[in-house]
XYZ file of C-alpha atoms in Angstrom:
691
model
C 54.814 93.808 77.664
C 55.285 94.350 81.410
C 56.571 97.900 80.846
C 53.558 98.687 78.647
C 51.167 97.507 81.378
C 53.029 99.608 83.965
C 52.784 102.692 81.742
C 49.047 102.146 81.210
C 48.434 101.733 84.950
C 50.451 104.866 85.669
C 48.450 106.826 83.084
C 45.191 105.630 84.649
C 46.412 106.777 88.080
C 47.461 110.159 86.666
C 44.055 110.673 85.036
C 42.241 109.804 88.279
C 44.543 111.939 90.452
C 43.057 115.090 92.020
C 45.706 117.686 92.953
C 44.956 119.419 96.274
C 46.280 122.572 97.956
C 47.863 120.263 100.529
C 49.821 118.532 97.735
C 51.098 121.851 96.400
C 52.098 123.007 99.898
C 54.031 119.757 100.428
C 55.831 120.167 97.087
C 56.784 123.725 98.032
C 58.051 122.589 101.458
C 60.291 119.866 99.965
C 61.634 122.297 97.380
C 62.675 124.685 100.168
C 64.329 121.809 102.068
C 66.115 120.755 98.869
C 67.411 124.282 98.196
C 68.686 124.676 101.773
C 70.301 121.232 101.732
C 72.181 121.961 98.512
C 73.533 125.229 99.863
C 75.552 123.105 102.285
C 78.802 121.438 101.347
C 77.690 117.785 101.416
C 80.359 115.110 100.966
C 79.989 112.982 97.858
C 81.043 109.866 99.822
C 81.304 109.412 103.565
C 82.427 106.331 105.496
C 81.450 106.180 109.172
C 83.235 103.726 111.495
C 83.447 101.061 108.784
C 84.535 97.577 109.907
C 84.904 94.513 107.690
C 85.780 91.378 109.647
C 86.520 88.145 107.773
C 86.860 86.192 111.018
C 90.551 85.378 110.745
C 91.341 88.911 109.546
C 90.007 92.371 110.359
C 90.371 93.713 106.814
C 88.990 97.211 107.510
C 89.330 98.574 111.040
C 87.049 101.461 112.068
C 87.668 103.514 108.910
C 86.059 106.957 108.665
C 86.605 109.627 106.019
C 84.774 112.080 103.735
C 85.296 112.586 100.008
C 84.336 116.026 98.598
C 82.255 116.331 95.432
C 84.193 116.134 92.159
C 87.577 115.222 93.685
C 89.933 112.369 92.816
C 91.012 110.571 95.963
C 93.466 107.690 96.128
C 93.442 104.801 98.578
C 97.162 104.109 98.902
C 98.951 101.371 100.779
C 100.859 98.085 100.533
C 99.243 94.792 99.517
C 96.824 93.536 102.165
C 96.247 96.950 103.779
C 92.480 96.930 103.093
C 92.299 99.477 100.268
C 90.577 97.208 97.708
C 88.280 95.814 100.415
C 87.265 99.400 101.254
C 86.658 100.121 97.557
C 84.539 96.960 97.216
C 82.469 98.059 100.216
C 81.891 101.478 98.599
C 80.871 99.662 95.395
C 78.448 97.384 97.247
C 80.383 94.221 96.342
C 81.007 93.586 100.064
C 78.666 94.086 103.010
C 80.397 95.760 105.989
C 80.358 94.012 109.354
C 79.467 97.359 110.927
C 79.511 101.063 110.094
C 77.830 103.149 107.405
C 78.449 104.281 103.828
C 76.771 107.513 102.723
C 76.481 108.967 99.203
C 75.608 112.690 99.400
C 74.221 112.128 102.895
C 72.106 109.132 101.834
C 72.738 105.819 103.620
C 73.582 103.232 100.918
C 75.238 100.667 103.215
C 72.811 97.908 102.239
C 72.163 99.016 98.642
C 73.072 96.690 95.774
C 75.798 97.911 93.357
C 73.079 98.638 90.754
C 71.265 101.026 93.111
C 74.446 102.963 93.920
C 74.636 104.484 90.417
C 78.390 104.311 89.991
C 80.999 103.275 87.444
C 83.689 100.676 88.160
C 86.980 100.136 86.317
C 88.564 96.803 87.204
C 92.233 95.866 87.222
C 91.713 93.245 84.482
C 89.469 95.465 82.268
C 86.484 93.005 82.408
C 85.420 93.509 78.773
C 83.149 91.131 76.848
C 85.492 89.444 74.323
C 82.657 88.418 71.926
C 81.345 91.999 71.604
C 82.852 94.868 69.635
C 84.202 97.922 71.445
C 81.037 99.809 70.419
C 78.778 97.079 71.880
C 80.857 96.899 75.057
C 80.273 100.608 75.658
C 76.547 100.478 74.814
C 75.948 97.521 77.138
C 75.619 99.495 80.416
C 73.361 102.089 78.739
C 70.936 99.468 77.444
C 70.740 97.812 80.865
C 70.590 100.851 83.156
C 67.032 101.983 83.952
C 68.347 105.019 85.821
C 70.236 106.243 82.718
C 67.198 105.584 80.521
C 65.059 107.634 82.895
C 67.614 110.486 82.848
C 67.594 110.389 79.033
C 63.789 110.488 79.009
C 63.818 113.539 81.316
C 66.412 115.254 79.104
C 64.183 114.648 76.073
C 61.123 116.094 77.858
C 63.141 119.137 78.985
C 64.487 119.661 75.458
C 60.959 119.618 74.000
C 59.744 122.007 76.693
C 62.681 124.384 76.100
C 61.991 124.369 72.336
C 58.322 125.177 72.975
C 59.366 127.995 75.318
C 61.412 129.587 72.509
C 58.224 129.929 70.455
C 55.986 130.853 73.407
C 58.285 133.783 74.249
C 57.304 135.327 70.870
C 53.557 134.948 71.486
C 53.134 137.422 74.320
C 52.505 134.645 76.834
C 53.016 136.159 80.319
C 56.485 135.482 81.712
C 54.943 134.294 84.972
C 53.205 131.482 83.039
C 56.467 130.434 81.389
C 58.305 130.519 84.716
C 55.567 128.396 86.288
C 56.086 125.770 83.559
C 59.849 125.728 84.193
C 59.339 125.454 87.949
C 56.783 122.668 87.593
C 59.315 120.679 85.529
C 62.034 121.231 88.152
C 59.636 120.065 90.885
C 58.845 116.924 88.940
C 62.524 116.218 88.270
C 63.751 116.613 91.839
C 60.832 115.448 94.023
C 61.316 111.666 93.887
C 65.041 111.817 94.652
C 64.460 114.360 97.413
C 61.734 112.254 99.046
C 63.924 109.137 98.828
C 66.753 111.111 100.426
C 64.538 112.444 103.252
C 63.103 108.961 103.775
C 66.622 107.486 103.938
C 67.787 110.097 106.480
C 64.751 109.560 108.726
C 64.953 105.771 108.365
C 68.643 105.830 109.372
C 67.809 107.989 112.395
C 64.941 105.731 113.518
C 66.909 102.526 112.881
C 69.987 103.551 114.878
C 69.317 101.080 117.728
C 68.478 98.332 115.229
C 71.732 98.969 113.328
C 73.745 98.740 116.555
C 72.038 95.478 117.565
C 72.528 94.061 114.065
C 76.226 95.035 114.009
C 76.820 93.473 117.433
C 75.063 90.248 116.401
C 76.976 90.137 113.115
C 80.329 90.690 114.847
C 79.557 87.955 117.384
C 78.491 85.618 114.583
C 81.706 86.298 112.642
C 83.819 85.607 115.758
C 81.900 82.411 116.541
C 82.191 81.040 112.994
C 85.848 82.096 112.810
C 86.654 80.067 115.927
C 84.912 77.023 114.444
C 86.699 77.498 111.122
C 90.095 77.905 112.787
C 89.505 74.789 114.881
C 88.523 72.767 111.794
C 91.491 74.117 109.815
C 93.885 73.284 112.636
C 92.452 69.735 112.941
C 92.758 69.104 109.192
C 96.363 70.339 109.173
C 97.256 68.094 112.124
C 95.536 65.099 110.477
C 97.526 65.733 107.309
C 100.743 65.965 109.342
C 99.955 62.680 111.175
C 99.314 60.929 107.843
C 102.581 62.263 106.386
C 104.512 61.058 109.459
C 102.886 57.634 109.128
C 103.726 57.404 105.401
C 107.332 58.419 106.052
C 107.802 55.917 108.914
C 105.976 53.174 107.001
C 108.197 53.683 103.946
C 111.295 53.482 106.142
C 110.080 50.146 107.560
C 109.497 48.842 104.014
C 112.948 50.053 102.892
C 114.611 48.434 105.931
C 112.819 45.155 105.200
C 113.834 45.270 101.523
C 117.471 45.972 102.415
C 117.559 43.119 104.958
C 116.084 40.723 102.416
C 118.601 41.740 99.729
C 121.471 41.104 102.161
C 119.988 37.823 103.509
C 119.861 39.227 107.039
C 117.585 37.069 109.165
C 116.771 38.474 112.591
C 115.131 36.152 115.104
C 115.482 38.073 118.358
C 112.479 40.395 117.884
C 110.627 41.581 120.962
C 107.171 40.213 121.637
C 104.429 42.550 120.338
C 101.406 40.784 121.769
C 100.549 44.026 123.630
C 99.185 45.309 120.307
C 96.220 42.966 120.772
C 95.484 44.359 124.231
C 91.835 45.408 124.496
C 92.773 48.828 125.884
C 94.198 49.759 122.476
C 90.920 48.788 120.810
C 89.568 52.286 121.463
C 85.962 52.947 120.393
C 85.431 56.582 119.422
C 82.069 58.047 120.463
C 81.530 61.743 119.680
C 78.006 61.908 121.151
C 79.115 61.835 124.789
C 78.955 64.737 127.244
C 81.747 67.223 127.957
C 83.257 65.443 130.981
C 83.309 62.038 129.235
C 85.117 63.595 126.269
C 87.742 65.118 128.590
C 88.294 61.674 130.189
C 88.613 60.050 126.739
C 91.147 62.685 125.645
C 93.327 61.899 128.682
C 92.957 58.158 128.007
C 94.021 58.551 124.369
C 97.008 60.714 125.279
C 98.187 58.062 127.768
C 97.808 55.276 125.172
C 99.746 57.250 122.558
C 102.465 58.094 125.073
C 102.847 54.381 125.849
C 103.010 53.374 122.168
C 105.445 56.141 121.212
C 107.800 55.076 123.995
C 108.396 51.758 122.168
C 111.597 51.430 120.145
C 110.340 50.573 116.671
C 113.501 48.759 115.544
C 113.148 46.216 118.385
C 110.075 44.668 116.744
C 109.591 42.667 113.570
C 108.830 44.499 110.349
C 105.249 43.233 110.413
C 104.769 44.374 114.032
C 106.301 47.748 113.233
C 103.664 48.297 110.538
C 100.912 47.300 112.968
C 102.336 49.630 115.631
C 102.492 52.569 113.190
C 98.916 51.941 112.016
C 97.701 51.841 115.600
C 99.487 55.120 116.425
C 97.924 56.750 113.329
C 94.447 55.477 114.201
C 94.630 56.675 117.829
C 96.129 60.037 116.746
C 93.249 60.598 114.325
C 90.757 59.614 117.035
C 92.387 62.097 119.417
C 92.225 64.897 116.839
C 88.541 64.207 116.117
C 87.778 64.062 119.828
C 89.648 67.317 120.491
C 87.753 68.998 117.642
C 84.401 67.806 119.023
C 85.437 68.894 122.533
C 86.479 72.372 121.359
C 83.198 72.788 119.468
C 81.219 71.631 122.499
C 83.087 74.052 124.763
C 82.585 76.748 122.139
C 78.896 75.969 122.078
C 78.505 76.352 125.818
C 80.267 79.724 126.061
C 80.277 81.509 122.708
C 76.940 80.114 121.604
C 75.321 81.649 124.673
C 76.757 85.058 123.743
C 75.617 84.587 120.141
C 72.112 83.631 121.293
C 71.937 86.717 123.530
C 73.013 88.988 120.661
C 70.475 87.319 118.355
C 67.731 87.804 120.941
C 68.701 91.473 121.323
C 68.673 91.868 117.531
C 65.201 90.268 117.240
C 63.872 92.547 119.988
C 65.399 95.590 118.249
C 63.628 94.521 115.025
C 60.290 94.280 116.836
C 60.840 97.662 118.517
C 61.818 99.188 115.181
C 58.654 97.837 113.526
C 56.586 99.497 116.273
C 58.496 102.771 115.799
C 57.745 102.740 112.049
C 54.069 101.965 112.711
C 53.767 104.798 115.233
C 56.037 107.493 113.750
C 53.805 110.017 112.002
C 56.656 111.746 110.135
C 57.760 108.440 108.584
C 54.184 107.516 107.589
C 53.692 110.946 106.002
C 56.944 110.582 104.060
C 55.923 107.144 102.766
C 52.577 108.558 101.633
C 54.293 111.515 99.963
C 56.790 109.194 98.260
C 53.908 107.344 96.579
C 51.773 110.381 95.777
C 53.846 113.535 95.239
C 55.942 112.364 92.228
C 52.637 111.646 90.436
C 51.243 115.013 91.563
C 54.350 116.852 90.287
C 54.184 114.984 86.965
C 50.471 115.766 86.503
C 50.926 119.461 87.383
C 53.764 119.776 84.853
C 52.006 118.063 81.948
C 48.718 119.865 82.631
C 50.535 123.217 82.544
C 52.479 122.233 79.426
C 49.317 121.126 77.585
C 47.642 124.388 78.578
C 50.501 126.503 77.158
C 50.871 124.372 74.017
C 47.396 125.482 72.970
C 49.042 128.789 71.968
C 51.099 126.856 69.373
C 48.179 125.046 67.743
C 47.591 126.022 64.114
C 50.697 128.257 63.988
C 53.435 128.022 61.357
C 56.389 127.794 63.711
C 58.983 128.204 60.958
C 57.765 131.759 60.366
C 58.713 132.645 63.934
C 62.273 131.461 63.301
C 62.755 134.071 60.569
C 62.771 136.854 63.157
C 64.993 135.028 65.640
C 68.434 136.235 66.618
C 71.493 134.099 66.006
C 71.609 133.359 69.736
C 68.077 131.951 69.657
C 68.883 129.763 66.648
C 71.876 128.397 68.555
C 69.629 127.578 71.504
C 67.232 125.675 69.227
C 70.139 123.730 67.794
C 71.464 122.925 71.302
C 68.064 121.822 72.655
C 67.434 119.638 69.585
C 70.496 117.535 70.438
C 68.625 116.082 73.427
C 65.304 115.713 71.587
C 66.187 112.275 70.196
C 65.048 108.658 70.512
C 66.645 106.322 73.054
C 68.553 104.506 70.288
C 69.972 107.785 68.956
C 70.794 108.955 72.512
C 72.784 105.751 73.108
C 74.708 106.255 69.856
C 75.416 109.909 70.689
C 76.718 109.040 74.163
C 78.987 106.296 72.789
C 80.448 108.567 70.115
C 80.955 111.403 72.605
C 82.816 109.222 75.103
C 84.783 107.456 72.334
C 85.988 110.830 71.086
C 86.861 111.905 74.612
C 88.958 108.792 75.307
C 90.368 108.696 71.746
C 89.069 105.292 70.613
C 86.796 106.274 67.683
C 88.980 104.343 65.202
C 88.688 101.034 67.063
C 84.940 100.960 67.819
C 84.302 97.976 65.512
C 87.218 95.898 66.805
C 86.939 93.101 69.367
C 88.826 93.561 72.698
C 91.153 90.634 71.882
C 92.608 92.665 68.999
C 93.496 95.636 71.205
C 96.640 96.508 73.151
C 96.581 96.734 76.958
C 96.366 100.523 76.860
C 93.492 100.456 74.360
C 91.600 97.864 76.430
C 91.970 100.044 79.509
C 90.616 103.060 77.613
C 87.607 101.016 76.490
C 87.086 99.880 80.090
C 87.145 103.497 81.302
C 84.843 104.586 78.452
C 82.323 101.931 79.465
C 82.479 103.104 83.091
C 81.994 106.827 82.347
C 79.515 106.610 79.451
C 76.590 106.651 81.934
C 78.055 109.818 83.487
C 77.940 108.241 86.954
C 78.045 110.367 90.100
C 80.956 108.253 91.376
C 83.734 106.410 89.538
C 85.715 103.634 91.249
C 89.045 102.435 89.827
C 90.831 99.361 91.210
C 94.525 99.525 90.211
C 93.605 100.251 86.564
C 97.219 100.794 85.457
C 98.889 97.751 87.006
C 98.806 95.697 83.766
C 100.412 98.421 81.627
C 104.095 98.978 80.877
C 105.925 101.869 82.573
C 105.696 104.401 79.708
C 102.031 103.671 78.976
C 101.245 103.828 82.684
C 102.512 107.433 82.892
C 100.591 108.637 79.821
C 97.396 106.795 80.876
C 97.402 108.198 84.409
C 97.769 111.740 82.998
C 94.884 111.043 80.653
C 92.709 109.662 83.509
C 93.349 112.857 85.474
C 92.341 115.035 82.504
C 89.134 113.026 81.967
C 88.241 113.185 85.675
C 88.804 116.936 85.863
C 86.812 117.657 82.701
C 83.818 115.541 83.813
C 84.071 116.521 87.515
C 83.267 112.928 88.553
C 84.026 112.023 92.167
C 86.664 109.310 91.693
C 88.125 106.770 94.105
C 91.394 105.336 92.782
C 93.163 102.369 94.392
C 96.904 101.831 94.004
C 99.994 100.627 95.843
C 102.171 102.846 93.639
C 102.967 106.058 95.518
C 104.120 107.812 92.336
C 100.665 107.275 90.782
C 98.966 108.511 93.952
C 101.152 111.621 94.242
C 100.779 112.597 90.579
C 97.001 112.473 90.041
C 95.279 112.830 93.431
C 93.485 115.731 95.058
C 93.476 113.751 98.313
C 95.485 110.685 99.372
C 94.221 108.264 102.025
C 97.176 106.206 103.216
C 96.234 102.829 104.755
C 97.990 99.994 106.576
C 96.581 96.881 108.292
C 93.014 98.043 107.667
C 93.505 101.435 109.344
C 93.704 104.937 107.880
C 97.153 106.280 108.716
C 96.773 109.762 107.222
C 94.474 111.788 104.964
C 95.569 114.890 103.079
C 96.820 116.312 99.809
C 99.854 114.541 98.272
C 102.129 117.435 99.244
C 100.813 117.411 102.850
C 101.572 113.710 103.226
C 105.021 114.149 101.709
C 106.016 117.258 103.671
C 104.279 116.425 106.973
C 103.831 112.668 107.421
C 101.863 111.989 110.622
C 103.767 108.822 111.498
C 106.728 106.655 110.597
C 104.686 104.395 108.297
C 103.589 107.277 106.047
C 107.071 108.822 106.193
C 108.724 105.625 104.959
C 105.986 104.579 102.518
C 105.818 107.920 100.690
C 108.857 109.225 98.905
C 111.262 107.728 96.394
C 113.820 106.892 97.532
C 112.686 106.052 101.071
C 113.279 108.554 103.881
C 116.443 108.007 105.955
C 115.994 107.534 109.716
C 118.484 108.374 112.470
C 117.998 107.209 116.099
C 118.243 110.236 118.415
C 117.486 111.550 121.889
C 116.043 114.892 122.990
C 116.994 116.380 126.354
C 117.446 119.922 127.688
C 116.556 121.497 124.332
C 119.272 119.507 122.564
C 119.014 116.687 120.018
C 121.727 114.052 120.044
C 122.116 111.996 116.859
C 124.600 109.112 116.585
C 126.622 110.342 119.589
C 126.780 113.878 118.182
C 124.832 116.767 119.719
C 123.463 119.130 117.079
C 124.582 122.740 117.527
C 121.106 124.293 117.489
C 118.636 124.380 120.356
C 115.229 122.834 119.728
C 111.742 122.886 121.193
C 109.896 119.588 120.725
C 106.128 119.696 121.364
C 105.210 118.815 124.974
C 108.504 116.993 125.567
C 111.349 117.526 128.017
C 112.966 114.200 127.210
C 112.266 111.697 124.427
C 113.779 108.932 122.337
C 113.341 109.997 118.731
C 113.645 108.897 115.141
C 114.898 111.774 112.985
C 113.775 111.468 109.365
C 115.478 113.180 106.428
C 114.307 113.091 102.809
C 116.961 111.862 100.375
C 117.151 115.237 98.588
C 117.406 117.348 101.790
C 120.844 116.389 103.173
C 123.388 119.216 103.398
C 126.495 117.938 101.580
C 130.052 119.106 102.337
C 133.243 118.754 100.400
C 135.453 118.387 103.488
C 134.953 116.257 106.585
C 135.849 119.133 108.949
C 132.813 121.102 107.753
C 130.372 118.220 108.244
C 128.679 116.507 111.203
C 128.492 112.998 109.728
C 130.201 110.782 107.189
C 129.374 107.556 105.407
C 130.527 105.266 102.609
C 128.692 104.945 99.275
C 127.852 101.258 98.742
C 125.308 101.583 95.879
C 124.989 104.170 93.111
C 122.029 104.353 90.689
C 122.376 106.932 87.914
C 119.102 108.555 86.734
C 120.742 110.972 84.273
C 120.387 114.382 85.904
C 120.777 112.962 89.411
C 121.836 109.801 91.198
C 120.493 107.789 94.087
C 123.204 106.842 96.571
C 122.878 104.228 99.296
C 125.239 105.355 102.051
C 126.389 103.094 104.873
C 126.586 105.094 108.133
C 128.094 103.620 111.280
C 125.534 102.904 114.067
C 122.714 104.018 111.741
C 122.645 101.627 108.780
C 121.961 102.303 105.119
C 120.488 105.701 104.211
C 119.315 106.976 100.794
C 120.694 110.185 99.253
C 119.531 111.923 96.074
C 122.328 114.072 94.643
C 123.083 116.047 91.496
C 125.469 114.317 89.107
C 127.537 117.521 89.146
C 128.907 116.298 92.492
C 130.498 113.348 90.649
C 130.401 110.853 93.539
C 131.773 107.372 92.838
C 131.103 103.973 94.367
C 132.881 103.481 97.745
C 133.635 107.218 98.046
C 133.265 108.739 101.481
C 130.460 111.307 101.648
C 130.341 114.113 104.241
C 127.058 115.707 105.276
C 125.014 117.497 107.945
C 121.326 117.276 108.790
C 119.021 120.051 107.469
C 117.825 121.430 110.836
C 114.821 123.218 109.284
C 113.668 120.213 107.225
C 113.772 117.425 109.794
C 110.895 115.006 110.370
C 110.789 114.176 114.082
C 108.998 111.040 115.337
C 108.505 109.590 118.810
C 110.330 106.229 118.929
C 107.701 104.797 121.270
C 104.496 105.784 119.421
C 105.936 106.346 115.897
C 103.840 109.548 115.766
C 105.115 112.850 114.375
C 106.318 115.496 116.831
C 106.318 119.150 115.822
C 109.514 121.054 116.618
C 111.009 124.520 116.441
C 114.626 125.556 116.009
C 115.200 127.835 119.003
C 118.602 129.130 117.921
């Protein structure tokens, strides 16, 4: 009902609308801007100085990178490195503490996931168990207004293209036909282009507001984190005090029980009348000022020190229990008082900073409101955003109605008799998109089901599918809308090893055929290396290196990337560089070296497991070690070699060498394939072999 009313109102507005020369000039201007903009190589996704602070943890630390259109990039790193948090921020499931997220140059930092027009494949598939596979895939189509609008536009274009086939045979001037095509293109692009221009200008005008908001948010996170940490610490200490009391109290009860069983009667207990002393009857008051609280804290500490100095076994069992209860009560009072004191001190210092940031943020909001009210370019854009899409729509339909008059009263089938085979094929192709919404949904589901090879299981429920089949359904549901961006959060982690390999190859084929910009999250370096165009290696919330898989493998920027990438792990040798010579494990390498901007340095020399130069005899080699582990992979074996003063180093060798466990292995370092790192900074150093 609501949609019907909206359509009627829109039709009324269209009928009333008067198209002016100014409107047409504005449409032309935005089309020129659009054409120029799309000549440039705009990144599909861009992150600018992204920070996500959870208070206790800085999950994402000043991350910036660009993702080209149509590429598959992998966020790679160990658990807890921030890769999934970054993905969730791109998806809109998390709001960044500061920084920006751009899709094709448009700021989407504060957009909801629905407005970002993307597909998401979760680690646990996230399928509806009560719906069939077919219904699971149709679900996003039925609930996505953006997809419905795209389908509507495709249907209109198909009908227009079919009409154009007939109009071409009726001697209608080509200029008229071209004008119809151009008017459709204007209508199709204008709203998105205006929204994009509005977003760019808004981001530019709101720069100061964004900074003030980020600073306030960061201060707020820090303030709340301190309060949370203080509360957490107090609760842990209260729990510990209670456990200590329970343990000591149980011991007193056990001692009493044992004495009773053995008829031991002790009469020489010390007097415990001090327990009734008024000074121990401490009254906790948390509403006092800062100085009073500090005095009370000192008083409580002194009382507890006095009580804890008493030898428990010198008092009767009853008095021991009373003493323990008193210690527990005063300890809890002290913890509560300390918590209140910390919060009060926090309030006086951090709260002031928070208030200042809030005030600055409020002022920035007021200033920003004035800027929007006074900025003529912004006001013009807002007016155009309301008016020009309607203008473009009216111009198109008016032109189409005008040209359709040529088709009235004509037997269109007669025209088809003289058509070429090529023209018949075009009619057939256009007719595919000239369908109802229901038919369009069915067509999309069948197309994607065929693509992901699940046509035979469309009527099954997800609970009757294998893990691999469920993952294919999950991917089908994500790509059926043909999203601009596809996000995948460890989609293969629940599959067995063999299925994981075949599924990752299949994902790569799908991504390449659809040209969807894809962000793939994994901790498995083999997955990342095998399917990625670009790998972004992360650790502790920071980006350690960005590049193609082969770049990261052959030229790791730092020790973390060097050790994390490569199976088996790279071997590292402590070394020193001085006077153009590298000394490794007390042996100076024969060659002379030039190490970038260094005369002297402590180094870590890295060697990939497959790059060692092996020798049959010790006299020909520079180093030796003992094989302590051998893993046979068929064609080759992984050896773990124990090297004196170095430790365990991985080797990958051909099984033709026939090494056995505990054999001695002789080798030299490959001087042209070394990875040189500064021991102090862990950063890569470029080198040359001088001779």
